[in-house]
Coordinates of C-alpha atoms and ligand atoms in Angstrom, one line a residue:
M1 CA 149.6 36.8 324.7
H2 CA 148.0 37.6 321.5
K3 CA 150.9 36.0 319.4
I4 CA 150.6 32.9 321.4
R5 CA 147.0 32.7 320.7
L6 CA 147.2 33.3 316.9
A7 CA 150.1 30.8 317.1
G8 CA 147.3 28.2 318.2
L9 CA 144.9 29.2 315.6
R10 CA 147.3 28.0 312.7
Q11 CA 148.0 25.1 314.1
D12 CA 144.3 24.0 314.1
A13 CA 144.0 25.7 310.6
A14 CA 146.6 23.8 309.4
A15 CA 145.9 20.2 310.7
L16 CA 142.3 21.0 308.3
E17 CA 144.5 21.7 305.8
L18 CA 143.6 25.4 305.7
D19 CA 145.6 28.4 303.9
A20 CA 144.3 30.3 306.3
A21 CA 141.3 31.5 309.3
L22 CA 138.5 33.8 308.8
V23 CA 137.2 34.6 311.6
T24 CA 134.4 37.0 312.7
T25 CA 132.8 36.5 315.5
A26 CA 133.5 39.0 318.4
P27 CA 134.8 37.2 321.2
N28 CA 137.1 34.8 319.3
I29 CA 138.6 38.5 317.7
R30 CA 138.7 39.8 321.3
Y31 CA 140.4 36.4 322.4
L32 CA 142.7 36.7 319.4
T33 CA 143.6 40.0 318.9
G34 CA 142.2 42.2 321.9
F35 CA 139.9 44.2 319.6
T36 CA 136.1 45.0 321.2
G37 CA 135.0 46.4 318.3
S38 CA 132.1 45.8 317.0
N39 CA 132.2 45.1 313.4
A40 CA 135.5 43.5 312.7
M41 CA 137.2 40.8 310.1
L42 CA 140.4 39.2 310.9
L43 CA 141.6 37.1 308.2
V44 CA 145.3 34.6 309.8
T45 CA 147.3 32.9 307.6
E46 CA 150.2 31.5 308.2
R47 CA 152.4 34.4 307.8
Q48 CA 149.6 37.6 308.7
A49 CA 146.9 38.2 310.4
T50 CA 144.7 40.9 309.1
L51 CA 142.5 43.3 310.8
L52 CA 139.2 45.0 309.1
T53 CA 137.5 47.6 310.5
D54 CA 135.6 50.9 310.2
P55 CA 136.0 53.9 310.5
R56 CA 134.7 53.8 313.9
Y57 CA 136.8 52.4 314.9
T58 CA 140.1 53.8 313.9
L59 CA 142.3 54.6 316.9
Q60 CA 140.5 51.7 319.3
A61 CA 141.4 49.4 316.8
K62 CA 145.0 50.5 316.5
T63 CA 145.3 50.8 320.8
E64 CA 143.7 47.2 321.2
T65 CA 145.6 45.0 318.7
A66 CA 148.7 47.0 319.9
G67 CA 152.0 44.6 320.6
S68 CA 149.6 41.4 318.8
G69 CA 151.5 41.6 315.5
V70 CA 148.2 42.6 313.9
K71 CA 147.7 44.6 311.1
V72 CA 144.6 47.2 311.0
I73 CA 142.7 48.0 307.9
I74 CA 140.4 50.8 307.8
T75 CA 137.8 50.9 305.4
K76 CA 135.0 52.2 304.8
G77 CA 131.4 49.8 303.5
P78 CA 131.3 46.6 304.0
L79 CA 134.2 44.9 305.0
E80 CA 133.8 41.7 302.9
T81 CA 134.9 44.4 300.1
A82 CA 138.2 45.2 301.2
L83 CA 139.1 41.7 302.1
T84 CA 138.2 40.8 298.8
P85 CA 141.7 41.4 297.4
R86 CA 143.4 39.7 300.2
L87 CA 142.2 36.3 299.6
K88 CA 143.9 36.5 295.9
K89 CA 146.7 33.7 297.0
L90 CA 144.6 31.8 299.1
R91 CA 142.6 28.4 298.2
R92 CA 141.0 26.7 301.5
I93 CA 139.8 29.7 303.8
G94 CA 138.3 28.1 307.0
F95 CA 135.5 29.6 308.5
E96 CA 133.2 29.6 311.9
N97 CA 130.7 27.2 310.5
D98 CA 129.0 27.2 313.9
R99 CA 128.5 30.8 314.3
V100 CA 128.3 32.6 310.9
Q101 CA 124.6 33.3 310.0
Y102 CA 123.3 32.0 306.2
R103 CA 123.4 35.5 305.1
A104 CA 127.1 36.5 306.5
W105 CA 128.1 32.9 304.7
E106 CA 126.3 34.3 301.3
H107 CA 127.8 37.6 301.4
L108 CA 131.2 35.6 302.3
Q109 CA 131.0 33.0 299.3
R110 CA 130.2 36.0 297.0
S111 CA 133.5 37.9 297.5
L112 CA 135.6 35.1 297.7
P113 CA 137.9 34.7 294.5
L114 CA 137.5 32.2 291.8
S115 CA 140.1 29.8 293.4
A116 CA 138.9 30.4 296.7
S117 CA 136.6 28.3 299.0
L118 CA 135.0 28.5 302.5
H119 CA 135.6 25.6 305.2
P120 CA 134.4 24.7 308.1
L121 CA 136.7 25.4 310.9
G122 CA 134.7 24.0 313.6
A123 CA 135.3 25.2 316.8
V124 CA 138.8 25.7 317.3
I125 CA 138.9 28.6 318.7
E126 CA 136.4 27.6 321.2
Q127 CA 138.1 24.7 322.0
R128 CA 141.4 26.7 322.5
R129 CA 139.7 29.3 324.6
M130 CA 138.1 26.2 327.3
V131 CA 141.3 26.8 329.4
K132 CA 142.5 30.1 330.7
S133 CA 145.2 31.9 331.5
A134 CA 146.4 33.2 334.7
E135 CA 145.5 36.9 333.5
E136 CA 141.9 35.3 332.3
I137 CA 141.3 33.7 335.6
A138 CA 142.3 36.9 338.0
A139 CA 140.0 38.6 335.3
I140 CA 137.2 35.8 336.1
R141 CA 138.0 36.1 340.0
E142 CA 137.7 40.0 339.9
S143 CA 134.2 39.5 338.1
V144 CA 133.0 37.1 340.5
N145 CA 134.2 38.9 343.3
I146 CA 132.2 42.2 342.1
N147 CA 128.5 39.9 341.0
S148 CA 129.2 38.6 345.0
Q149 CA 129.5 41.9 346.4
A150 CA 126.4 43.4 344.3
F151 CA 124.4 40.5 345.8
A152 CA 124.9 41.4 349.4
A153 CA 124.5 45.3 349.1
A154 CA 120.9 44.7 346.8
L155 CA 119.8 42.7 349.8
T156 CA 120.9 45.3 352.3
R157 CA 118.3 47.8 350.2
F158 CA 115.9 45.0 349.7
R159 CA 112.6 46.1 351.0
A160 CA 109.2 44.2 351.1
G161 CA 106.7 45.2 348.5
M162 CA 109.1 45.8 346.2
T163 CA 108.6 44.4 342.1
E164 CA 110.8 41.5 341.0
R165 CA 112.2 44.1 338.3
D166 CA 112.5 46.8 341.1
F167 CA 115.2 44.3 343.2
A168 CA 116.3 43.2 339.3
A169 CA 117.4 46.7 338.8
E170 CA 118.6 47.8 342.4
I171 CA 121.0 44.7 341.5
D172 CA 122.1 46.0 337.8
Y173 CA 122.8 49.5 339.6
Q174 CA 125.1 47.9 342.8
M175 CA 126.8 45.8 339.7
R176 CA 128.0 48.7 337.9
L177 CA 128.9 51.1 341.5
L178 CA 131.1 48.0 342.2
G179 CA 133.1 48.1 338.7
A180 CA 131.4 45.3 336.3
D181 CA 131.6 46.7 332.7
K182 CA 127.5 45.4 332.3
P183 CA 125.3 42.6 333.6
A184 CA 126.6 39.2 331.9
F185 CA 122.8 38.3 331.1
E186 CA 119.3 39.5 332.4
T187 CA 119.1 39.3 336.0
I188 CA 116.6 36.7 336.9
V189 CA 114.7 37.6 339.8
A190 CA 111.6 35.2 340.7
F191 CA 109.3 35.3 343.5
R192 CA 107.3 32.2 344.6
K193 CA 105.9 30.2 341.7
N194 CA 107.9 32.3 339.1
S195 CA 110.9 30.6 340.4
A196 CA 109.3 27.6 339.3
L197 CA 110.4 29.0 335.5
P198 CA 114.5 27.8 335.4
H199 CA 114.8 31.4 332.9
A200 CA 111.7 33.3 334.6
R201 CA 111.8 37.6 333.5
P202 CA 111.5 39.3 336.4
G203 CA 108.2 41.3 336.4
G204 CA 105.6 43.3 338.4
A205 CA 104.9 40.7 340.9
R206 CA 105.2 42.0 344.1
I207 CA 107.6 40.4 346.8
D208 CA 105.7 40.4 349.7
G209 CA 104.7 37.8 352.6
N210 CA 105.8 34.8 353.0
G211 CA 107.9 32.6 349.4
L212 CA 111.3 31.9 348.2
L213 CA 113.2 34.2 346.1
L214 CA 115.3 33.2 343.2
I215 CA 118.3 35.6 341.8
D216 CA 120.3 34.2 339.0
M217 CA 123.1 36.9 338.2
G218 CA 126.7 37.9 336.4
T219 CA 128.6 40.6 335.9
F220 CA 130.9 41.5 333.0
R221 CA 134.3 42.5 334.4
A222 CA 137.6 43.6 331.9
G223 CA 135.4 41.8 329.1
Y224 CA 135.0 38.2 331.6
A225 CA 131.8 37.1 333.3
S226 CA 130.9 35.3 336.8
D227 CA 127.6 33.5 337.2
M228 CA 126.0 33.0 340.4
T229 CA 122.3 31.7 341.5
R230 CA 121.2 32.1 345.2
C231 CA 117.7 31.8 346.6
V232 CA 116.8 33.5 350.3
H233 CA 113.3 33.3 351.9
L234 CA 111.4 36.0 353.3
G235 CA 109.0 34.8 356.4
K236 CA 109.3 31.4 357.8
V237 CA 110.3 28.5 355.5
G238 CA 107.7 25.5 355.3
A239 CA 109.3 21.7 355.3
K240 CA 108.4 21.1 351.6
T241 CA 110.4 24.3 350.6
R242 CA 113.2 22.8 353.4
N243 CA 113.7 19.8 351.8
L244 CA 113.3 21.0 347.9
Y245 CA 116.4 23.0 349.2
R246 CA 118.8 20.2 350.7
A247 CA 118.2 17.9 348.2
V248 CA 119.5 20.7 345.1
L249 CA 121.9 21.6 348.5
E250 CA 123.3 18.2 348.2
A251 CA 123.2 17.8 344.5
Q252 CA 125.5 20.9 344.1
L253 CA 127.7 20.3 346.3
A254 CA 128.6 16.3 345.4
G255 CA 128.7 18.3 341.6
V256 CA 131.7 20.5 342.8
D257 CA 133.3 17.5 344.0
A258 CA 133.1 15.0 341.8
V259 CA 135.4 18.4 339.7
A260 CA 139.1 17.6 338.6
P261 CA 141.1 17.2 335.9
G262 CA 140.4 14.2 334.1
V263 CA 136.6 14.1 334.9
A264 CA 134.2 13.9 332.2
A265 CA 131.8 16.7 331.2
N266 CA 128.7 14.7 331.9
Q267 CA 130.3 12.7 334.3
I268 CA 129.7 16.1 336.9
D269 CA 125.8 16.3 335.1
R270 CA 125.1 12.4 335.8
V271 CA 126.7 13.2 339.5
T272 CA 123.8 16.3 339.9
R273 CA 121.4 14.4 338.5
R274 CA 121.7 10.8 340.4
V275 CA 121.5 12.9 344.0
L276 CA 118.2 14.3 342.7
R277 CA 117.1 11.4 342.0
Q278 CA 117.6 9.8 345.1
H279 CA 115.6 12.6 346.3
G280 CA 112.4 12.1 343.8
L281 CA 113.4 15.0 341.6
D282 CA 115.4 13.8 338.5
K283 CA 112.0 15.2 336.8
A284 CA 112.6 18.6 338.3
F285 CA 115.4 19.1 336.7
V286 CA 115.1 20.2 333.4
H287 CA 118.3 22.1 332.4
S288 CA 122.1 20.8 332.4
T289 CA 124.1 20.9 335.7
G290 CA 127.0 23.6 333.9
H291 CA 128.6 25.3 331.5
G292 CA 131.6 27.3 330.9
L293 CA 132.1 31.0 331.1
G294 CA 135.0 33.2 329.8
L295 CA 134.0 36.4 327.0
E296 CA 131.3 34.6 326.9
I297 CA 128.7 33.6 329.6
H298 CA 127.5 30.2 328.4
E299 CA 130.6 28.3 326.4
A300 CA 132.2 25.0 326.0
P301 CA 132.5 22.8 327.9
R302 CA 128.9 22.0 328.8
L303 CA 128.4 20.0 331.3
G304 CA 125.1 18.2 330.3
R305 CA 124.7 14.3 329.1
A306 CA 126.1 14.2 326.2
D307 CA 129.6 16.5 326.6
A308 CA 132.4 14.2 327.5
T309 CA 135.4 16.8 327.4
P310 CA 137.8 15.7 329.9
L311 CA 138.1 18.7 332.7
Q312 CA 141.0 20.6 332.4
A313 CA 143.2 22.5 335.1
G314 CA 142.2 26.6 334.3
M315 CA 138.9 25.7 333.3
T316 CA 136.2 27.6 334.3
I317 CA 132.9 26.4 334.4
T318 CA 129.0 27.0 337.0
I319 CA 127.8 24.1 338.8
E320 CA 123.9 24.7 338.8
P321 CA 121.7 21.9 339.5
G322 CA 118.0 22.8 340.3
A323 CA 114.7 21.2 340.8
Y324 CA 111.8 22.7 339.8
I325 CA 107.4 22.6 340.9
E326 CA 105.2 24.1 339.0
G327 CA 102.5 26.3 340.5
S328 CA 104.6 26.5 343.9
G329 CA 108.6 27.1 342.9
G330 CA 112.0 26.0 342.1
V331 CA 115.3 26.3 343.7
R332 CA 118.8 26.6 341.4
I333 CA 122.4 26.8 343.6
E334 CA 124.9 28.3 341.1
D335 CA 128.8 28.9 341.9
T336 CA 131.4 29.7 339.5
V337 CA 134.4 27.1 339.9
L338 CA 137.9 26.8 338.7
I339 CA 139.4 23.5 338.1
T340 CA 143.1 23.7 339.6
P341 CA 145.3 20.8 338.7
K342 CA 144.4 19.0 342.6
G343 CA 140.9 19.2 341.7
V344 CA 138.3 22.5 342.1
E345 CA 138.5 25.8 344.0
I346 CA 134.9 27.8 344.2
L347 CA 135.6 31.3 343.0
T348 CA 131.7 32.5 344.4
P349 CA 133.0 33.4 347.9
T350 CA 128.9 33.8 348.8
A351 CA 127.2 30.9 351.2
K352 CA 125.8 28.5 350.4
E353 CA 122.6 28.2 353.5
L354 CA 119.3 29.5 352.5
V355 CA 119.2 33.1 353.7
V356 CA 116.0 33.7 355.7
F357 CA 114.9 37.3 355.9
Ligands
ZN1 ZN1 122.9 31.4 336.7
ZN2 ZN1 124.9 29.6 334.9

């Protein structure tokens, strides 16, 4: 599996007339070699793939990269020092220009032999990561299921008077109990007017009385992400909230319905936006419709206005339109879905009707 991925990168590097690709981003290194450590560099030339890491990872690097054909070099001190002699016969070296920080770029630049120079690799690895293998899809499926089970388990333990923070902790705890590596991002629990902030931080507000509660949660399982948003309502639902919920649900269903191989990512965004416009809520929808997810919680493609990437079977994406009314509250409904040769499979098993407590 890793050999095939490395071959893909070699093809992309050759197309860019590069002698080698230097990969320094952890999820890309994991994708290409299986190595999950935090400090590593991967140099991929036409004939060799070399992983440089430090002594903390001696055993882990050997185990995780077994069968990938990757040569592991353990080195003390800066990885660049061990890299330099390996760059001797190379001229054009690709680096992850979308990812590398300026300081790291400076370090790389300084470690180059005179004959070599750095060139942008672009997002070639991220492009290939968009379409998932059967194993990756299985991992995402499992992650999605754990996430939904954790949501259900946390809800049974909900008590009126809990703070947003208490309930977020309960959700994270349930994820772990069910086998998640960790939350895929900071769990969002937002009550009443806090739900109008798309990226609300759970705070000390007590979840009590009547009101809308928005929960956005995701897990990592075997390295793969899931992502889901649901709203529940405490007490009787007012007409305004009910209408807001129905409009967002209609947009979400229309978005999911429009997903199929060959459709441009931004077409899905147009579809959800059009539905919300019909309800006079287009200005209340302040983010994009969704994103790819896999080894990272946010990956390509982006389901926003600008990204015209054609959707392909094997991609895993979220569909998550929302509408936010300042001072009152917001609704977002989010599923993780898989693009199939025929259309779409909604992976998230949790029902989307507004749950009333
Ligand atoms: Zn989310
Ligand atoms: Zn999301």
